[in-house]
Coordinates of C-alpha atoms and ligand atoms in Angstrom, one line a residue:
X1 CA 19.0 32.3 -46.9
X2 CA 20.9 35.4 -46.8
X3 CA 21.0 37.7 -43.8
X4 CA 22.7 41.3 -43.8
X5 CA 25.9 41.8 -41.7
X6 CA 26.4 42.0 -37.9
X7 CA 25.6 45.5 -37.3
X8 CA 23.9 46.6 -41.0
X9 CA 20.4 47.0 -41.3
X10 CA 17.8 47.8 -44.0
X11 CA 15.7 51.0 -43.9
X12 CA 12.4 50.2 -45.4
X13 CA 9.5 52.4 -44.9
X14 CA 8.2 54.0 -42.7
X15 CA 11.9 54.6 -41.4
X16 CA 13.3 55.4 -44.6
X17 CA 10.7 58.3 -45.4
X18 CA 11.0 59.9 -41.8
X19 CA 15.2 59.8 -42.6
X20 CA 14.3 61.5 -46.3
X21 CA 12.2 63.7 -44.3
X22 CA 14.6 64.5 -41.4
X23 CA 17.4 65.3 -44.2
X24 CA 15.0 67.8 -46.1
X25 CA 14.5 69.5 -43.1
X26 CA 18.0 69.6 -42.3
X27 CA 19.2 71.1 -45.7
X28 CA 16.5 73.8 -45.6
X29 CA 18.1 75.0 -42.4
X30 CA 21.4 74.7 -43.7
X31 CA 20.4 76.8 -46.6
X32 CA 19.4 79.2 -44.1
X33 CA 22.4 79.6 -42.9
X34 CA 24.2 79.1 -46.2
X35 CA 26.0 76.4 -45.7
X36 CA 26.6 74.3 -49.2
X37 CA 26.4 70.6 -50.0
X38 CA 29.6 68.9 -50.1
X39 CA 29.9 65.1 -51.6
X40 CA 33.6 62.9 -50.4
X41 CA 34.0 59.6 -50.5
X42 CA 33.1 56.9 -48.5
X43 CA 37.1 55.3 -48.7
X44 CA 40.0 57.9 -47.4
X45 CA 43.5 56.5 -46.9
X46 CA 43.8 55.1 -43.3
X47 CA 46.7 56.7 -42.4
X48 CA 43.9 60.6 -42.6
X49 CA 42.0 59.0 -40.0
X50 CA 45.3 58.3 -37.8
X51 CA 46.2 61.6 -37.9
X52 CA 42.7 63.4 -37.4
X53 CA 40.4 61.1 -35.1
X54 CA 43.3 60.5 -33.0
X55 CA 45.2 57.0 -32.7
X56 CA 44.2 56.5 -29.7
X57 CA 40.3 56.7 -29.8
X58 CA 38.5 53.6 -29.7
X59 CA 36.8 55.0 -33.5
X60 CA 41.0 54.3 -34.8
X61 CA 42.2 51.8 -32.3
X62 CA 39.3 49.3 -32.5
X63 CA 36.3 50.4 -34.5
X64 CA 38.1 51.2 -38.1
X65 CA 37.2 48.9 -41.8
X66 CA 40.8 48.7 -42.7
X67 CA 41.9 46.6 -45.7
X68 CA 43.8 46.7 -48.3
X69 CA 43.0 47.4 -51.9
X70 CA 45.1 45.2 -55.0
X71 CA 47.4 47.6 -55.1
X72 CA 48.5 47.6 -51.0
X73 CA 46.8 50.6 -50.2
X74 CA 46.0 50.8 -47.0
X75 CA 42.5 52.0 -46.6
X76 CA 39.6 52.6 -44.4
X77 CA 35.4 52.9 -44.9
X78 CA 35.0 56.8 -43.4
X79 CA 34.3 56.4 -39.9
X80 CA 32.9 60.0 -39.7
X81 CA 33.1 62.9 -42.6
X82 CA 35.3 65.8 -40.5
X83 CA 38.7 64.2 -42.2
X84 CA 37.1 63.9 -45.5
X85 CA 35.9 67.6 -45.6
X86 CA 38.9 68.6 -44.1
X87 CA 41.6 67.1 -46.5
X88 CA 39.2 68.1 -49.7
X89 CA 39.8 71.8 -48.4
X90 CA 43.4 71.6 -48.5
X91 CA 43.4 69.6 -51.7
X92 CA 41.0 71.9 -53.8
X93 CA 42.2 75.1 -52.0
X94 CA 38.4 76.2 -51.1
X95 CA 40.3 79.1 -49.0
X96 CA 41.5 80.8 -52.4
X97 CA 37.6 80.1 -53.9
X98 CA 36.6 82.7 -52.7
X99 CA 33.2 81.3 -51.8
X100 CA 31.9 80.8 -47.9
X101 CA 33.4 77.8 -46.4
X102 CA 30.5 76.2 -45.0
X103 CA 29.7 72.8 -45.7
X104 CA 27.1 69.9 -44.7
X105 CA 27.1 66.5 -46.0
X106 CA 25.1 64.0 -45.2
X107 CA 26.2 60.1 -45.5
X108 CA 26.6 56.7 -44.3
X109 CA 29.4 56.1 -42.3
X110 CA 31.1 53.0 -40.6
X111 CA 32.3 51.7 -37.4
X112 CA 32.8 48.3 -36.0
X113 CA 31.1 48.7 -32.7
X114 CA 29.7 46.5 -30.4
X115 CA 25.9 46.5 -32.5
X116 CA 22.5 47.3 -30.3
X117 CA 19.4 49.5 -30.3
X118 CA 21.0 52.9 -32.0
X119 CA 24.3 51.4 -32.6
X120 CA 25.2 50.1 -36.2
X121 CA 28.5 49.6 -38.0
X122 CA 26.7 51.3 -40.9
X123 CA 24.7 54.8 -39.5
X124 CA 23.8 57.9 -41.4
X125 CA 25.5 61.0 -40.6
X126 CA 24.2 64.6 -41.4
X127 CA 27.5 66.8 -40.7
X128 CA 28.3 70.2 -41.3
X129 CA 32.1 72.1 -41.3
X130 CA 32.6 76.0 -41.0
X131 CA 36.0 76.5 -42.0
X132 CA 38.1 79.8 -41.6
X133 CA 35.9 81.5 -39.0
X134 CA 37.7 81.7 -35.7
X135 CA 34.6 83.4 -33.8
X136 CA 32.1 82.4 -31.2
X137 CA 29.9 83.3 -33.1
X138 CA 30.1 80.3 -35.2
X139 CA 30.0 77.7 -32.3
X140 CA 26.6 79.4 -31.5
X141 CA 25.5 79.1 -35.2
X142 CA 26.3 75.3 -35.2
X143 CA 24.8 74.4 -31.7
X144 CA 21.4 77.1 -33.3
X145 CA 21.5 74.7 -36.3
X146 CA 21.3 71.8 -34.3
X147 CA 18.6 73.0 -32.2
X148 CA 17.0 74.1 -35.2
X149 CA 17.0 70.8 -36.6
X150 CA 16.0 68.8 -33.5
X151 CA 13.2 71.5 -33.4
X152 CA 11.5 71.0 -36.6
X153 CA 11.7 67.0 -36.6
X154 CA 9.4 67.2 -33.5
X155 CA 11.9 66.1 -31.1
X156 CA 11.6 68.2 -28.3
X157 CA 13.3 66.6 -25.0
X158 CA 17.1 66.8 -25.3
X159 CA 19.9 68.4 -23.7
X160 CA 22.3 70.4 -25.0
X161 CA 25.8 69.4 -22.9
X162 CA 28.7 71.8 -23.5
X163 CA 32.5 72.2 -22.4
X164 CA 35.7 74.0 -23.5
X165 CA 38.6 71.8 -23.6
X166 CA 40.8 75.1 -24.3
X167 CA 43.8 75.2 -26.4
X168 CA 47.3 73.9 -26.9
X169 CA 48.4 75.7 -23.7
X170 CA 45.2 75.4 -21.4
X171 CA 45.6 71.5 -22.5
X172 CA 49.4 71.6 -21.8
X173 CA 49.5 72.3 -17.9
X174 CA 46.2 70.3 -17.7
X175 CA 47.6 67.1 -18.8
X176 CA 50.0 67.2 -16.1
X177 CA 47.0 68.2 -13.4
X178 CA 44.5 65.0 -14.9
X179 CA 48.1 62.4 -15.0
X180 CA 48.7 63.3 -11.0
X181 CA 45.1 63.1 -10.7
X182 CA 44.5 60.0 -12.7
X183 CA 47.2 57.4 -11.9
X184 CA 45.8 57.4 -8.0
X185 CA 42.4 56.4 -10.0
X186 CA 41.7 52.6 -10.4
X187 CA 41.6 52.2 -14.1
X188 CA 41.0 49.8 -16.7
X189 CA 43.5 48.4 -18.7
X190 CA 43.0 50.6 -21.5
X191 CA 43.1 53.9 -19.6
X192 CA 46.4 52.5 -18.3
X193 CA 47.9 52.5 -21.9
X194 CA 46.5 55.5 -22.6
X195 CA 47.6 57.6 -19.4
X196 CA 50.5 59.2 -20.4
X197 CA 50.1 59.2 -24.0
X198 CA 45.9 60.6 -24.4
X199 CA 44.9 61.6 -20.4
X200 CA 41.5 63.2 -21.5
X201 CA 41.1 59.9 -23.5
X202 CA 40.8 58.1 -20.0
X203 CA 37.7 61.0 -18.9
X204 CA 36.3 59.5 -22.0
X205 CA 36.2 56.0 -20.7
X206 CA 32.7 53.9 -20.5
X207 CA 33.4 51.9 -17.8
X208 CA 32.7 53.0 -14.5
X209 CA 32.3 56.9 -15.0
X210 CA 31.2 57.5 -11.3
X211 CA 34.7 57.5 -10.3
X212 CA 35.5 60.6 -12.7
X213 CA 33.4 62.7 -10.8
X214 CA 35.6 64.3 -8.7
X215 CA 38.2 64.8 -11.5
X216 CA 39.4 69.0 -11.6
X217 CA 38.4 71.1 -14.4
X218 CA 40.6 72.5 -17.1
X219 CA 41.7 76.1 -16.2
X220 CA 41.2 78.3 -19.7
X221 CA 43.7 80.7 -20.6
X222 CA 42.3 84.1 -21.3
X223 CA 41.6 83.7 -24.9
X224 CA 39.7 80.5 -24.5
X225 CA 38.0 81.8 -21.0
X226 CA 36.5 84.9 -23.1
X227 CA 35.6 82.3 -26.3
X228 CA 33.8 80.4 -24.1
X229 CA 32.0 83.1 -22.0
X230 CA 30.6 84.8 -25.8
X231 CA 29.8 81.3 -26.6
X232 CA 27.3 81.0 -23.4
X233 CA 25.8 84.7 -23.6
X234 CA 25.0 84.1 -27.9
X235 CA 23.2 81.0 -26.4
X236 CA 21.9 82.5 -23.6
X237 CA 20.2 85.4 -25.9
X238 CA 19.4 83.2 -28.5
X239 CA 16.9 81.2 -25.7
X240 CA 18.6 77.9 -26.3
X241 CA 19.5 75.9 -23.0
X242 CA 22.5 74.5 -22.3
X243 CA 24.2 72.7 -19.5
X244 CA 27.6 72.6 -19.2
X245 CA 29.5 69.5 -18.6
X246 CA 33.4 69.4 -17.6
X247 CA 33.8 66.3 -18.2
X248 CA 32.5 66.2 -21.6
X249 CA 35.6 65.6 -23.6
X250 CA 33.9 63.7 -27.0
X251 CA 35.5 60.8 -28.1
X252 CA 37.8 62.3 -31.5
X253 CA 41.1 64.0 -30.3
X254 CA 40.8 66.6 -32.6
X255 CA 39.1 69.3 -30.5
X256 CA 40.2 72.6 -29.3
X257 CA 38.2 74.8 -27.5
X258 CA 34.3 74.8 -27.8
X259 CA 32.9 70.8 -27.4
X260 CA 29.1 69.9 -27.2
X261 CA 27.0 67.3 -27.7
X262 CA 23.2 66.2 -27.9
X263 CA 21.4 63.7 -25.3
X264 CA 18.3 62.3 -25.6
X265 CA 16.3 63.3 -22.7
X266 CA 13.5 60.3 -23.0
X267 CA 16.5 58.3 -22.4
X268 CA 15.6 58.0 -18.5
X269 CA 18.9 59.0 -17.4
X270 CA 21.4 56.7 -19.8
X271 CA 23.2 59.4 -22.2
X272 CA 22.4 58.1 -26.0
X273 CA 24.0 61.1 -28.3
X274 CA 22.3 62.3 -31.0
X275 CA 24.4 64.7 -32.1
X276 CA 28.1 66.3 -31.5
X277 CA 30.6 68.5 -32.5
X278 CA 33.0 71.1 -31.7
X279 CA 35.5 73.4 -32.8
X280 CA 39.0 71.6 -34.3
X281 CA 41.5 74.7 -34.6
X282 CA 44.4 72.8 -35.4
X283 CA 43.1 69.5 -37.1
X284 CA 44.1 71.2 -41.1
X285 CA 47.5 72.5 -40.1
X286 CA 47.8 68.8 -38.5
X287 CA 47.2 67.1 -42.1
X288 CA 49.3 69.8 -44.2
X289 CA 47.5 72.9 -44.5
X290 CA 47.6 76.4 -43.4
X291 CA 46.1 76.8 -39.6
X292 CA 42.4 77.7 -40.1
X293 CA 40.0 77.7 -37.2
X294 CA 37.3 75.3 -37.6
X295 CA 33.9 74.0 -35.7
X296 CA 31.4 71.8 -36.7
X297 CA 29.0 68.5 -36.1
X298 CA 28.0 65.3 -36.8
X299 CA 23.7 64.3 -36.3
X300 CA 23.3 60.2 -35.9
X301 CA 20.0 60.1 -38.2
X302 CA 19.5 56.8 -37.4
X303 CA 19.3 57.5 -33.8
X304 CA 17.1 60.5 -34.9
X305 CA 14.7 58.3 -36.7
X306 CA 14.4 56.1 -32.9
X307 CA 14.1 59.2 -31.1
X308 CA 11.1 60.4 -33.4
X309 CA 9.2 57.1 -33.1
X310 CA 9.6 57.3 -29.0
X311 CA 8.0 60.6 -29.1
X312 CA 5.4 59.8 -31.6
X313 CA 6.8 63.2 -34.1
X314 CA 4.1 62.7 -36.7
X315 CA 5.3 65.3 -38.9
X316 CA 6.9 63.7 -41.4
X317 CA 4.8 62.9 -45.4
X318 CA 5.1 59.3 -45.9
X319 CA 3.9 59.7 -50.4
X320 CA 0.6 57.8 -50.2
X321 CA -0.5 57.1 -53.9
X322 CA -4.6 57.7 -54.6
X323 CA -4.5 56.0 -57.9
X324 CA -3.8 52.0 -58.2
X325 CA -3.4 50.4 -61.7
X326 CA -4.1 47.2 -62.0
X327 CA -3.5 45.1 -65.4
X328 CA -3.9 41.9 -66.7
X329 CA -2.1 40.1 -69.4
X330 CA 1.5 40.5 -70.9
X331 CA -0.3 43.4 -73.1
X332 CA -1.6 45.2 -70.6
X333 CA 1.4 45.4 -68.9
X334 CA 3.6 46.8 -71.9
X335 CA 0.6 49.4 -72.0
X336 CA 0.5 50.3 -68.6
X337 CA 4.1 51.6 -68.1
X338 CA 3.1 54.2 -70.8
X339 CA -0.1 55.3 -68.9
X340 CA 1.8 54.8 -65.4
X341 CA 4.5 57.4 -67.0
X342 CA 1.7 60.1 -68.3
X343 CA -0.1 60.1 -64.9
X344 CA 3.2 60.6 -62.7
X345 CA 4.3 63.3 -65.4
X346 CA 1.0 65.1 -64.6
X347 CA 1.9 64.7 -61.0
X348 CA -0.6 61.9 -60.5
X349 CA 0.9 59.2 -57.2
X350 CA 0.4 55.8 -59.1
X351 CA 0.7 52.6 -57.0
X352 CA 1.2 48.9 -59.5
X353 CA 2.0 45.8 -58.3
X354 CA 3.4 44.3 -61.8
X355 CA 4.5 41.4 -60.0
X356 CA 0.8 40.5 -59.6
X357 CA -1.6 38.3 -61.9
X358 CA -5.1 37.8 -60.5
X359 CA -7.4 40.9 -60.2
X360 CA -8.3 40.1 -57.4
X361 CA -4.8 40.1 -55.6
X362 CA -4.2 43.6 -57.5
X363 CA -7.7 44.4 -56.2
X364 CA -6.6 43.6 -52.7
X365 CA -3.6 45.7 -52.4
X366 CA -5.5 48.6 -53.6
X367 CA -8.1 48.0 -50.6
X368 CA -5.4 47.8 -48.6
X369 CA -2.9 50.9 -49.6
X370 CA -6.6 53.2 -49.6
X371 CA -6.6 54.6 -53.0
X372 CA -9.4 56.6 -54.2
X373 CA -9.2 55.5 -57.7
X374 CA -8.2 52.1 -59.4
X375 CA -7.5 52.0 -63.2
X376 CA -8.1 48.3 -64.9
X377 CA -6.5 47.7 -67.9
X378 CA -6.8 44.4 -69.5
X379 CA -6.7 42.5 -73.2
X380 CA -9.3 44.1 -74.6
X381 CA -9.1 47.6 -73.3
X382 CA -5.0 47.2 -74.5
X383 CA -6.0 46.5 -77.9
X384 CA -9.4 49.2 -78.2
X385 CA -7.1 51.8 -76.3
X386 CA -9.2 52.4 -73.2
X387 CA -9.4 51.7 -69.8
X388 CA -11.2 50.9 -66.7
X389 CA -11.9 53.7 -64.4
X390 CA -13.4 52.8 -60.4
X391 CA -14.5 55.3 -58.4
X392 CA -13.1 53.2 -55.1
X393 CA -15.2 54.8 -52.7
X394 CA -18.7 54.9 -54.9
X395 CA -18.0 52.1 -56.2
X396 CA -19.0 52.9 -59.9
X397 CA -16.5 52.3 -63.2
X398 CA -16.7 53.5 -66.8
X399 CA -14.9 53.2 -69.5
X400 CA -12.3 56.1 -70.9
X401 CA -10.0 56.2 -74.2
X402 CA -6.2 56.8 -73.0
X403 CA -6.3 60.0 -74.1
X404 CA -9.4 60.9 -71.5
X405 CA -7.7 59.4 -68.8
X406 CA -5.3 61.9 -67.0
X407 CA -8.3 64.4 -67.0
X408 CA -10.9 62.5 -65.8
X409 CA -8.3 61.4 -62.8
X410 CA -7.3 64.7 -62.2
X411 CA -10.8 65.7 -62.4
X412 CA -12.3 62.9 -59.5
X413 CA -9.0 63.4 -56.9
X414 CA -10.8 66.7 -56.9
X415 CA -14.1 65.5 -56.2
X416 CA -15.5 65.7 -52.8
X417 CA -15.4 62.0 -51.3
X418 CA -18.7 59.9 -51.9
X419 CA -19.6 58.1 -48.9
X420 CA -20.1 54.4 -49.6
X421 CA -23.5 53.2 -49.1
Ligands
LIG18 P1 30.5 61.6 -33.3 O1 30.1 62.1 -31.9 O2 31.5 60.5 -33.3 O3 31.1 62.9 -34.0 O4 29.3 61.2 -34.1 C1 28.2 62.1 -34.2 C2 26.9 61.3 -34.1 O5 26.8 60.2 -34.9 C3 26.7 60.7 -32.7 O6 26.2 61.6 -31.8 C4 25.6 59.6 -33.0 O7 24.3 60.2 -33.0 C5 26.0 59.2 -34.4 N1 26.7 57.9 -34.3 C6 28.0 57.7 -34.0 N2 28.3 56.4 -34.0 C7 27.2 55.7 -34.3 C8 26.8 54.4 -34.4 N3 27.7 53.4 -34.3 N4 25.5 54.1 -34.8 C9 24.6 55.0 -34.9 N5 24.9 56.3 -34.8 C10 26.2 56.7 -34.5 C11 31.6 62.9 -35.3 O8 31.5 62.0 -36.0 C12 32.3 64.2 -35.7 N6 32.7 64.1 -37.1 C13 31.3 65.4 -35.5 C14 32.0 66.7 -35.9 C15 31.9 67.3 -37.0 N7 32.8 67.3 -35.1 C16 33.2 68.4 -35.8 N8 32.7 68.4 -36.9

């Protein structure tokens, strides 16, 4: 027997219809707000992901699908879609398009973590990038759409957790302040590597965070101070709450300025992140294009979908057919597909179970999935062109010629329900 990989999972229903339904509601609001669907690939060259994520995150340092291809490329499975959508800007010059730069994609992506409850090596990721727009403004738009989102899935209890983490400057004369502060810290091994090389890497660290509490804030310049400040009054007047968090650094290097991220709030106290972002000011210039403000986020639907089962969020459709079609005989079945075809063209949810022979086992899955109608098509009526139509609730059949059919089916959904005597 096969079994799937540590840390990939199949999504069979209901999970996979409340992720189809929390990605349609996620592209209406993106339309909203006009941001357009973007498509990269799931393989980018390593060496993006070095430069971007950071080489000293745990995502590059211990988490990356590296390989190989059969030509000695070095390559990685996407870890998360800001790289990708950044280095398709700069290679398809989407500044000089003179469209809006405002993208969302939404894909799988990959990581070799440690696998439990919400954490996967393969996870779904709905992200969106607005590129160009230096502004405030924007950070409020993304952390609106985000709310937006969480909104209209049902999920309710969450907190929005915000920082600055200033720019180039701010960071400069904070590094030193965290290193003097840090290195009288006991650390773990890790954070000692990363000290001196990534010192808001060590904020970042799992282990132990009680002993960060203490740890001094960044000072903002007054650029960043006043970005920040606009940020919190748009937010403020938009009614969305927020608490802000200094020691929310987010676990990519890339950022600059505005950070935020999402926590469950049924989580009884342990953060699980749904969703982050931020604003990445330098990251394009970093990979060879011209500087161009950025801000954006990533959504964990998986972690989504586990959040909307906690809090019961019935409002996603799961497609239940009303019709069953049941056949019997080789016959039948060749006639069936044409009739299963004409009734979903007309709009008509069929359910079949081809893979079944008796009647009676077709019969019983149709009990079971509910339908109103079941259609029985066997030798005879494949040969006279006619089939069997039952009433599921009454009861009653009769017979109708192919061409009667969509009509009459069309016709009984319609009917008021008979109750069954
Ligand atoms: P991230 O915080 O690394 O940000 O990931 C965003 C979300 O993806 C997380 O909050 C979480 O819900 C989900 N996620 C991450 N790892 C896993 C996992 N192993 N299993 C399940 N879900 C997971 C980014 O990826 C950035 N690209 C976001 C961004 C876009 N920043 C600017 N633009």
């Amino acid at each position: 027997m096969h079994t799937t990989v540590r840390g990939f999972k199949d999504i069979l229903p209901p999970d996979s219809y409340k992720m189809s339904f929390v990605e349609n509601v996620a592209k209406e609001v993106f339309e909203r707000f006009n941001y357009k669907e973007i498509r990269i690939p799931t393989v980018e060259y390593y060496d993006l992901f070095i430069k971007t994520t950071g080489e000293t995150t745990d995502i590059v340092e211990k988490e990356m699908y590296k390989f190989e291809d059969q030509s000695k490329r070095v390559l990685a499975l996407r870890p998360e879609g800001t790289p990708g959508v950044a280095r398709t800007y700069i290679n398809n010059k989407l500044n000089l398009k003179g469209e809006n730069t405002k993208y969302f994609y939404i894909g799988n992506m990959f990581r070799a973590e440690r696998p439990q409850a919400g954490r996967y090596r393969e996870f779904e990721q709905i992200g969106a990038e607005c590129i160009g727009v230096s502004s405030p403004y924007a950070d409020a738009e993304v952390i609106i759409m985000l709310d937006m989102i969480l909104k209209k899935i049902g999920i309710r209890s969450y907190s929005i957790e915000i920082n600055s983490l200033g720019c180039n400057e701010c960071r400069k004369k904070y590094r030193e302040i965290l290193i003097n502060y840090l290195k009288n810290l006991y650390l773990c091994d890790i954070c000692k590597t990363r000290l001196e090389r990534n010192p808001l890497r060590v904020i970042d660290c799992k282990t132990d965070r009680d002993k960060f509490k203490d740890v001094p804030s960044i000072e903002l310049c007054n650029d960043c101070r006043k970005h920040y400040e606009t940020l919190k009054n748009v937010l403020t007047q938009s009614n969305i709450s927020f608490n802000e968090n200094p020691l929310l650094v987010r676990g990519l290097d890339y950022y600059t300025k505005t950070v935020f991220e999402i926590w469950s709030g049924s989580n009884e106290g342990k953060k699980n992140s749904l969703g982050g972002g931020g604003r990445y000011d330098n990251l394009i210039e970093m990979i060879g294009g011209e500087k161009t403000p950025a801000i954006g986020f990533g959504l964990g639907m998986d972690r989504l979908v586990i959040e909307m089962k906690k809090v019961n969020a019935k409002l996603y459709k799961e497609p239940k057919p009303r019709v069953f079609l049941a056949q019997l005989g080789e016959l039948a079945k060749k006639k069936s597909l044409k009739i299963f075809s004409e009734l979903e063209k007309n709009g008509i949810l069929v359910a079949e179970s081809f893979g079944r022979g008796s009647l009676k086992s077709q019969m019983r899955i149709a009990d079971k999935l509910g339908v109103e109608i079941t259609l029985i098509i066997g030798q005879k009526e494949a040969l006279d062109g006619t089939i069997i139509v039952r009433d599921m609730m009454s009861g009653t059949q009769e017979i109708v010629t192919w061409e009667k059919l969509v009509s009459l089916v069309k016709k009984m959904l319609k009917a008021p329900i008979v109750i069954k005597k």
